[in-house]
PDB file of C-alpha atoms in Angstrom:
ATOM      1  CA  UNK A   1     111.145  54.910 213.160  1.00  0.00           C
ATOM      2  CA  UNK A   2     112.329  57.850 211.382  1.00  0.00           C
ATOM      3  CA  UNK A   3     114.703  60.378 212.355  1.00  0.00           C
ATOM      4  CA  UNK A   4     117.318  63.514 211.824  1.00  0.00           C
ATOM      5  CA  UNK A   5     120.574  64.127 213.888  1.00  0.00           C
ATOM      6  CA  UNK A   6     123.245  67.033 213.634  1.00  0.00           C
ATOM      7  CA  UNK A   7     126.940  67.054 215.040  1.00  0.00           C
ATOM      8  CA  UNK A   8     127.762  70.150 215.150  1.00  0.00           C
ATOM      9  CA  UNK A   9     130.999  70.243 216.618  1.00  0.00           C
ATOM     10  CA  UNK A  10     132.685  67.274 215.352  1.00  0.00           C
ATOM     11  CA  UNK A  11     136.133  68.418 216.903  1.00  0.00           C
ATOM     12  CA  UNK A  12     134.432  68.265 220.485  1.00  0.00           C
ATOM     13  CA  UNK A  13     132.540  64.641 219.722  1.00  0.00           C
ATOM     14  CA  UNK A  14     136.063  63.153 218.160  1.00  0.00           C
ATOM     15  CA  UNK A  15     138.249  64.569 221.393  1.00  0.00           C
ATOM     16  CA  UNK A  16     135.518  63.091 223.465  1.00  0.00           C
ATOM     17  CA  UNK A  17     135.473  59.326 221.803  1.00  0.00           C
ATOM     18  CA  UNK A  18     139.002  59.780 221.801  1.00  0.00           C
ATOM     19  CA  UNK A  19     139.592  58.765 225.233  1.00  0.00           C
ATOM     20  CA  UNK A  20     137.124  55.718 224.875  1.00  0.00           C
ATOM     21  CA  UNK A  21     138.689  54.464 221.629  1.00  0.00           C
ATOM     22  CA  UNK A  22     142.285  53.567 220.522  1.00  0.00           C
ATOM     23  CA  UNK A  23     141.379  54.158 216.975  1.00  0.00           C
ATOM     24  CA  UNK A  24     141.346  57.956 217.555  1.00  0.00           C
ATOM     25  CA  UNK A  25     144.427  60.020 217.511  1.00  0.00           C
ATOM     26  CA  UNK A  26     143.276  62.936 219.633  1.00  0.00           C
ATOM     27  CA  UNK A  27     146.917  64.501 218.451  1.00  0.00           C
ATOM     28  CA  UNK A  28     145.183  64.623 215.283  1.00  0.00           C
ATOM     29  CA  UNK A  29     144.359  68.363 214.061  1.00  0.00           C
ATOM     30  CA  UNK A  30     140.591  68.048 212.792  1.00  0.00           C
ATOM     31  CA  UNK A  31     139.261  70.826 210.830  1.00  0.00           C
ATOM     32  CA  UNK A  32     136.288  72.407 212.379  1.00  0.00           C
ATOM     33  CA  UNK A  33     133.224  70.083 210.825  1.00  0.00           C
ATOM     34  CA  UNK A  34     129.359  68.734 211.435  1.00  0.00           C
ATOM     35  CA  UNK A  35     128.137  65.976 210.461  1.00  0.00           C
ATOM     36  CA  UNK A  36     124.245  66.054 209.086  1.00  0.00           C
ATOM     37  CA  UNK A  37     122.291  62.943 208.776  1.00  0.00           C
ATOM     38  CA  UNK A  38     119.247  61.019 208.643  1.00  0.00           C
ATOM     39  CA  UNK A  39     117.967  57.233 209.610  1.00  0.00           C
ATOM     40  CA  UNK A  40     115.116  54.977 209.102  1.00  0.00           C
ATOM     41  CA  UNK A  41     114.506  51.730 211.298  1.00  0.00           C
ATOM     42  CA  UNK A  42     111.393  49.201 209.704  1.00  0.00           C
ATOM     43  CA  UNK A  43     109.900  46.871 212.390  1.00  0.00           C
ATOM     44  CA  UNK A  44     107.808  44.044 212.090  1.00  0.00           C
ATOM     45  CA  UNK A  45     106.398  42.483 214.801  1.00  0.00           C
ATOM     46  CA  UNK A  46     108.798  44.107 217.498  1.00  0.00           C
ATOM     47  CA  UNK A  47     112.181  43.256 215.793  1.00  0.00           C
ATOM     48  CA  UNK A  48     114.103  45.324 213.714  1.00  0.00           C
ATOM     49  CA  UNK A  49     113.934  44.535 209.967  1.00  0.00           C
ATOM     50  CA  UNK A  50     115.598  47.319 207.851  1.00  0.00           C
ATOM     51  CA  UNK A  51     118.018  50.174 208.948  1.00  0.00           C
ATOM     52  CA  UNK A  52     119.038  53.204 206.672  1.00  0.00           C
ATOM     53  CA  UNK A  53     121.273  55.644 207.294  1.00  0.00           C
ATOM     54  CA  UNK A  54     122.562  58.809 205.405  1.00  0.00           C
ATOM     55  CA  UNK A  55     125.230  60.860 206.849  1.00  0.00           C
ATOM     56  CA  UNK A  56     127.453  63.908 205.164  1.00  0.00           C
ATOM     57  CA  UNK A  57     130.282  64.729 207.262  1.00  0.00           C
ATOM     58  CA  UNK A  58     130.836  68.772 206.086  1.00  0.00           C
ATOM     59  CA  UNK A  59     133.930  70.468 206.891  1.00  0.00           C
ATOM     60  CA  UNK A  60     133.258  74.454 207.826  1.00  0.00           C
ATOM     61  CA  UNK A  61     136.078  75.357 205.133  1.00  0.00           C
ATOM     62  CA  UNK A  62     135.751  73.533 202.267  1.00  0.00           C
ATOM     63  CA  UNK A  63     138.858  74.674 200.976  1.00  0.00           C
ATOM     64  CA  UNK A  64     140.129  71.922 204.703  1.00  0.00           C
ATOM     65  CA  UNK A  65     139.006  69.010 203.165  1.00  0.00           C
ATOM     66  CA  UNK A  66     136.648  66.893 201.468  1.00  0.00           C
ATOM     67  CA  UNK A  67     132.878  66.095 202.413  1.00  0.00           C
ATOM     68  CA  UNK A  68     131.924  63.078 202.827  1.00  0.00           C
ATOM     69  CA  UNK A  69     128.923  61.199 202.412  1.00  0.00           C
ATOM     70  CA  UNK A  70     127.869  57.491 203.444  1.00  0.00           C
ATOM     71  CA  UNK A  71     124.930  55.853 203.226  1.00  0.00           C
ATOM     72  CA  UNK A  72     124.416  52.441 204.561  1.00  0.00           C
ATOM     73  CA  UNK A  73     121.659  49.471 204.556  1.00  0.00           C
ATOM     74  CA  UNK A  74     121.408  46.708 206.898  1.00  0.00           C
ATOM     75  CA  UNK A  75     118.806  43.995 206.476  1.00  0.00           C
ATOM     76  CA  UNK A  76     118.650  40.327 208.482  1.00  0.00           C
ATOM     77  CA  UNK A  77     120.432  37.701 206.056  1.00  0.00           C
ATOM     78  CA  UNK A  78     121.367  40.340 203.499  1.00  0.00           C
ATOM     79  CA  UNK A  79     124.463  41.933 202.971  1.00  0.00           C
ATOM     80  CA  UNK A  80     125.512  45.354 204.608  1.00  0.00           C
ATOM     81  CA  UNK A  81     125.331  47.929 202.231  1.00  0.00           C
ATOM     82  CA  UNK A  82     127.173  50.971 202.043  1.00  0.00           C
ATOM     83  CA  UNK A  83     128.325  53.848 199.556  1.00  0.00           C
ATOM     84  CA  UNK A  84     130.711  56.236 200.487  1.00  0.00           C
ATOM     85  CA  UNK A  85     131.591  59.667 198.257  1.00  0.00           C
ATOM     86  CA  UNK A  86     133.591  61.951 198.479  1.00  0.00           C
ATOM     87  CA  UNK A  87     135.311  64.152 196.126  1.00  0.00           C
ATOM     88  CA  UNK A  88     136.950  62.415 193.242  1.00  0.00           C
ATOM     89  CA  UNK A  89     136.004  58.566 194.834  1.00  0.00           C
ATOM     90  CA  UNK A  90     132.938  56.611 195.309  1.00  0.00           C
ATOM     91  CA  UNK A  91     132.928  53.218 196.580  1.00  0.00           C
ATOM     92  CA  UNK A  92     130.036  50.873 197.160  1.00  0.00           C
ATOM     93  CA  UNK A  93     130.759  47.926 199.042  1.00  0.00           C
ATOM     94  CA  UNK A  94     128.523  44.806 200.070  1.00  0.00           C
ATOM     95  CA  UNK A  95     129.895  42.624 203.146  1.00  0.00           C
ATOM     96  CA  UNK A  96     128.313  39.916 204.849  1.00  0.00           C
ATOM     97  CA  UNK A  97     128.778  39.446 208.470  1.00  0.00           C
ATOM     98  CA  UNK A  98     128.430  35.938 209.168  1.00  0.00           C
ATOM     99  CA  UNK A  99     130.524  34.510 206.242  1.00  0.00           C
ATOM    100  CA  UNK A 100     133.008  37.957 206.401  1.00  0.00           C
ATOM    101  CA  UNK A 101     132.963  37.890 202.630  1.00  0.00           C
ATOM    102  CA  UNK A 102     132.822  41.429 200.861  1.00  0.00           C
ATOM    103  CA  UNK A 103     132.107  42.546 197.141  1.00  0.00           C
ATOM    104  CA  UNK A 104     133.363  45.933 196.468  1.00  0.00           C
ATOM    105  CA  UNK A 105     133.867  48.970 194.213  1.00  0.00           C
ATOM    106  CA  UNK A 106     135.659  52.265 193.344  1.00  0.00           C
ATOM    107  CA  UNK A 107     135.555  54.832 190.950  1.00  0.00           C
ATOM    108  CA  UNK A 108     138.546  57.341 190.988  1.00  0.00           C
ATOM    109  CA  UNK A 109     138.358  60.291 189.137  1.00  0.00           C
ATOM    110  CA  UNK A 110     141.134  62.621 189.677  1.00  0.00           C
ATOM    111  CA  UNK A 111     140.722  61.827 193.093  1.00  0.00           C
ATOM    112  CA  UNK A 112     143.686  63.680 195.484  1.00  0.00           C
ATOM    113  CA  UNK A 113     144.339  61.990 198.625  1.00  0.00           C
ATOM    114  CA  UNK A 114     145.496  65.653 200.093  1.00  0.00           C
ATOM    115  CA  UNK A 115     141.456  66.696 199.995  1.00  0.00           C
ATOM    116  CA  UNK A 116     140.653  63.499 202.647  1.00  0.00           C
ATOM    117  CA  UNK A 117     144.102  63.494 204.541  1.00  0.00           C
ATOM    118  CA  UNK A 118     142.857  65.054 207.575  1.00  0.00           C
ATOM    119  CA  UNK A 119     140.132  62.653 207.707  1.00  0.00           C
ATOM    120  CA  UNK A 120     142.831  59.650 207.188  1.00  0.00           C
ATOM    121  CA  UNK A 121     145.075  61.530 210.358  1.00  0.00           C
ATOM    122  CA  UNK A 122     142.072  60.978 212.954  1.00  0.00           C
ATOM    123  CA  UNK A 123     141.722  57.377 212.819  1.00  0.00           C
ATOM    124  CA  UNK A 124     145.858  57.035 212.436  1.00  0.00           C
ATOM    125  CA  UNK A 125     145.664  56.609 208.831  1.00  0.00           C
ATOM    126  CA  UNK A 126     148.178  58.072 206.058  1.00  0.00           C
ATOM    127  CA  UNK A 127     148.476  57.947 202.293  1.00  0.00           C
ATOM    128  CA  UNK A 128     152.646  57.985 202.280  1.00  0.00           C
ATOM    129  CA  UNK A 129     152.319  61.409 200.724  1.00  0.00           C
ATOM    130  CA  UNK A 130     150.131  62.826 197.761  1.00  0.00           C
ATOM    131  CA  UNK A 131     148.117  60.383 195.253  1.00  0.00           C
ATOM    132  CA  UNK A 132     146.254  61.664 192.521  1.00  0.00           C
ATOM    133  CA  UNK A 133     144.436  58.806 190.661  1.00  0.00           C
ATOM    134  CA  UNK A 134     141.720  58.356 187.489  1.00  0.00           C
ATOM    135  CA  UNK A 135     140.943  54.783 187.137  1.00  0.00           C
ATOM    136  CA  UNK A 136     138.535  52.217 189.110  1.00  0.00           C
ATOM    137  CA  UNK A 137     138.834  48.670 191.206  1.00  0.00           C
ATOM    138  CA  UNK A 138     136.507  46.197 191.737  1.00  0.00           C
ATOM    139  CA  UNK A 139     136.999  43.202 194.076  1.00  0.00           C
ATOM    140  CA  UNK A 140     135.765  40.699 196.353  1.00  0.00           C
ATOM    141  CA  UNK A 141     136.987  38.441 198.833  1.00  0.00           C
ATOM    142  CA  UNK A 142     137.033  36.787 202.959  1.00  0.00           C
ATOM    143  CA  UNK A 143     138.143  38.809 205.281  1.00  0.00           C
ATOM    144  CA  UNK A 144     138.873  36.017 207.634  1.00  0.00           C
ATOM    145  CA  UNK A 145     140.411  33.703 205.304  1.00  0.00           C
ATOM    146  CA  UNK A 146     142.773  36.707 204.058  1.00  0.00           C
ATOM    147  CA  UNK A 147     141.438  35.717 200.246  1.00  0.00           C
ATOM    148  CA  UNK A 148     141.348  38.724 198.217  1.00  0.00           C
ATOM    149  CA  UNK A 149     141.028  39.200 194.309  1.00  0.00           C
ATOM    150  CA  UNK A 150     140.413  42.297 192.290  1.00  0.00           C
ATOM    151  CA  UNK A 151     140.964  44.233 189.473  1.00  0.00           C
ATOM    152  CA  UNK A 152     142.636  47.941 189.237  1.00  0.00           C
ATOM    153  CA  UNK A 153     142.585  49.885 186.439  1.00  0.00           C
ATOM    154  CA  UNK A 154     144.692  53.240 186.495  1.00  0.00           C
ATOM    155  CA  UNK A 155     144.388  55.248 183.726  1.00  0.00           C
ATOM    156  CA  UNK A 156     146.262  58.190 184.985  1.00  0.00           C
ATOM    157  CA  UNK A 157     148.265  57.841 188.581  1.00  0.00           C
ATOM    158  CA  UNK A 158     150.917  59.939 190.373  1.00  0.00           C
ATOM    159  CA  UNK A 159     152.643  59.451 193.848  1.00  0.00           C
ATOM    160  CA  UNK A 160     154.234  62.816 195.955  1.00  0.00           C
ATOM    161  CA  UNK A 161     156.255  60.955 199.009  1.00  0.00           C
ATOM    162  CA  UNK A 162     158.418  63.127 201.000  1.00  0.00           C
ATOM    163  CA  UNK A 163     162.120  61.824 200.206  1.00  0.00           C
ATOM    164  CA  UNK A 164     161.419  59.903 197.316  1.00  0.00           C
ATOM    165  CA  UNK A 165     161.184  60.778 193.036  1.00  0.00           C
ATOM    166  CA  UNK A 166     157.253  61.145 192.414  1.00  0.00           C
ATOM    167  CA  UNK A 167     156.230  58.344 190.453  1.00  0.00           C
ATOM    168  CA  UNK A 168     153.533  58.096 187.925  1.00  0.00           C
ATOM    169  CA  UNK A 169     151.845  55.151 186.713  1.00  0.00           C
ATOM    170  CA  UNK A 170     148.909  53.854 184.150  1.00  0.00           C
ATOM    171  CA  UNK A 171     148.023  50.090 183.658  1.00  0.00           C
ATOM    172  CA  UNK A 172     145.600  47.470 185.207  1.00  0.00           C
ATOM    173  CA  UNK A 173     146.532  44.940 187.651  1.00  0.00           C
TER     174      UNK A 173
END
């Protein structure tokens, strides 16, 4: 099963799954957007046994905010799969569901947090001002068991919070 979809309002979808989900602020300005996107289901012998998806999320001003693009893999047993870009960060994760252990990634390369704030604002989110980062991390861990172990590797960092002396920062933890 093979298919394409379009949002193109994502304003008017957002306000509308804002009443149905807490995660939503619908005080939330969000810049006017669509969202683009494709899937792929694989059956065998009735039940599903592959889904892709590929989604861009564009904003109509790209001067508003970042695109961003996800795609995603789900297979029984496997690991969920997902990448997720957008400008100046990718990150590909793996997480398995019925152990809730992850492996992840991230690649930062002078990555502002300002280009994917209003993205951040809709699901109540905030980077506690303006972060600019070059560097990477790479980590895995259980969610459930709230073990977590990773490496980041800054090579060129600076925090912007309101109130406070910006910071900047290079190093690996």
């Amino acid at each position: 099963v093979q298919g394409r979809f379009n949002v193109a309002d994502v304003p008017k979808l957002l306000a509308a799954l804002a009443e149905r989900t807490k995660a939503i602020d619908p005080e939330a300005p969000v810049p006017p957007s669509m969202v683009d996107g494709s899937f792929n289901i694989a059956l065998k012998e009735q039940q599903p046994a592959a889904a892709d998806v590929e989604l861009t999320l564009k904003p109509a001003d790209p001067k508003t905010a970042s695109p961003i693009h996800l795609q995603g893999r789900w297979q029984p047993e496997k690991a969920l799969a997902a990448v997720l870009e957008a400008e100046g960060v990718k990150v590909k994760t793996e997480y398995r569901q019925e152990s809730f252990v992850y492996q992840a990634g991230m690649e930062l390369d002078n990555f502002n947090s300002a280009r994917i704030a209003a993205w951040l604002a809709i699901v109540r989110a905030k980077a506690g001002g303006m972060v600019s980062l070059t560097g990477s991390w790479s980590g895995s861990g259980d969610v459930k068991a709230g073990k977590h172990r990773g490496t980041l590797a800054v090579a060129k960092g600076d925090w912007n919070r309101e109130g406070m002396p910006p910071l900047a920062a290079s190093g690996e933890i």
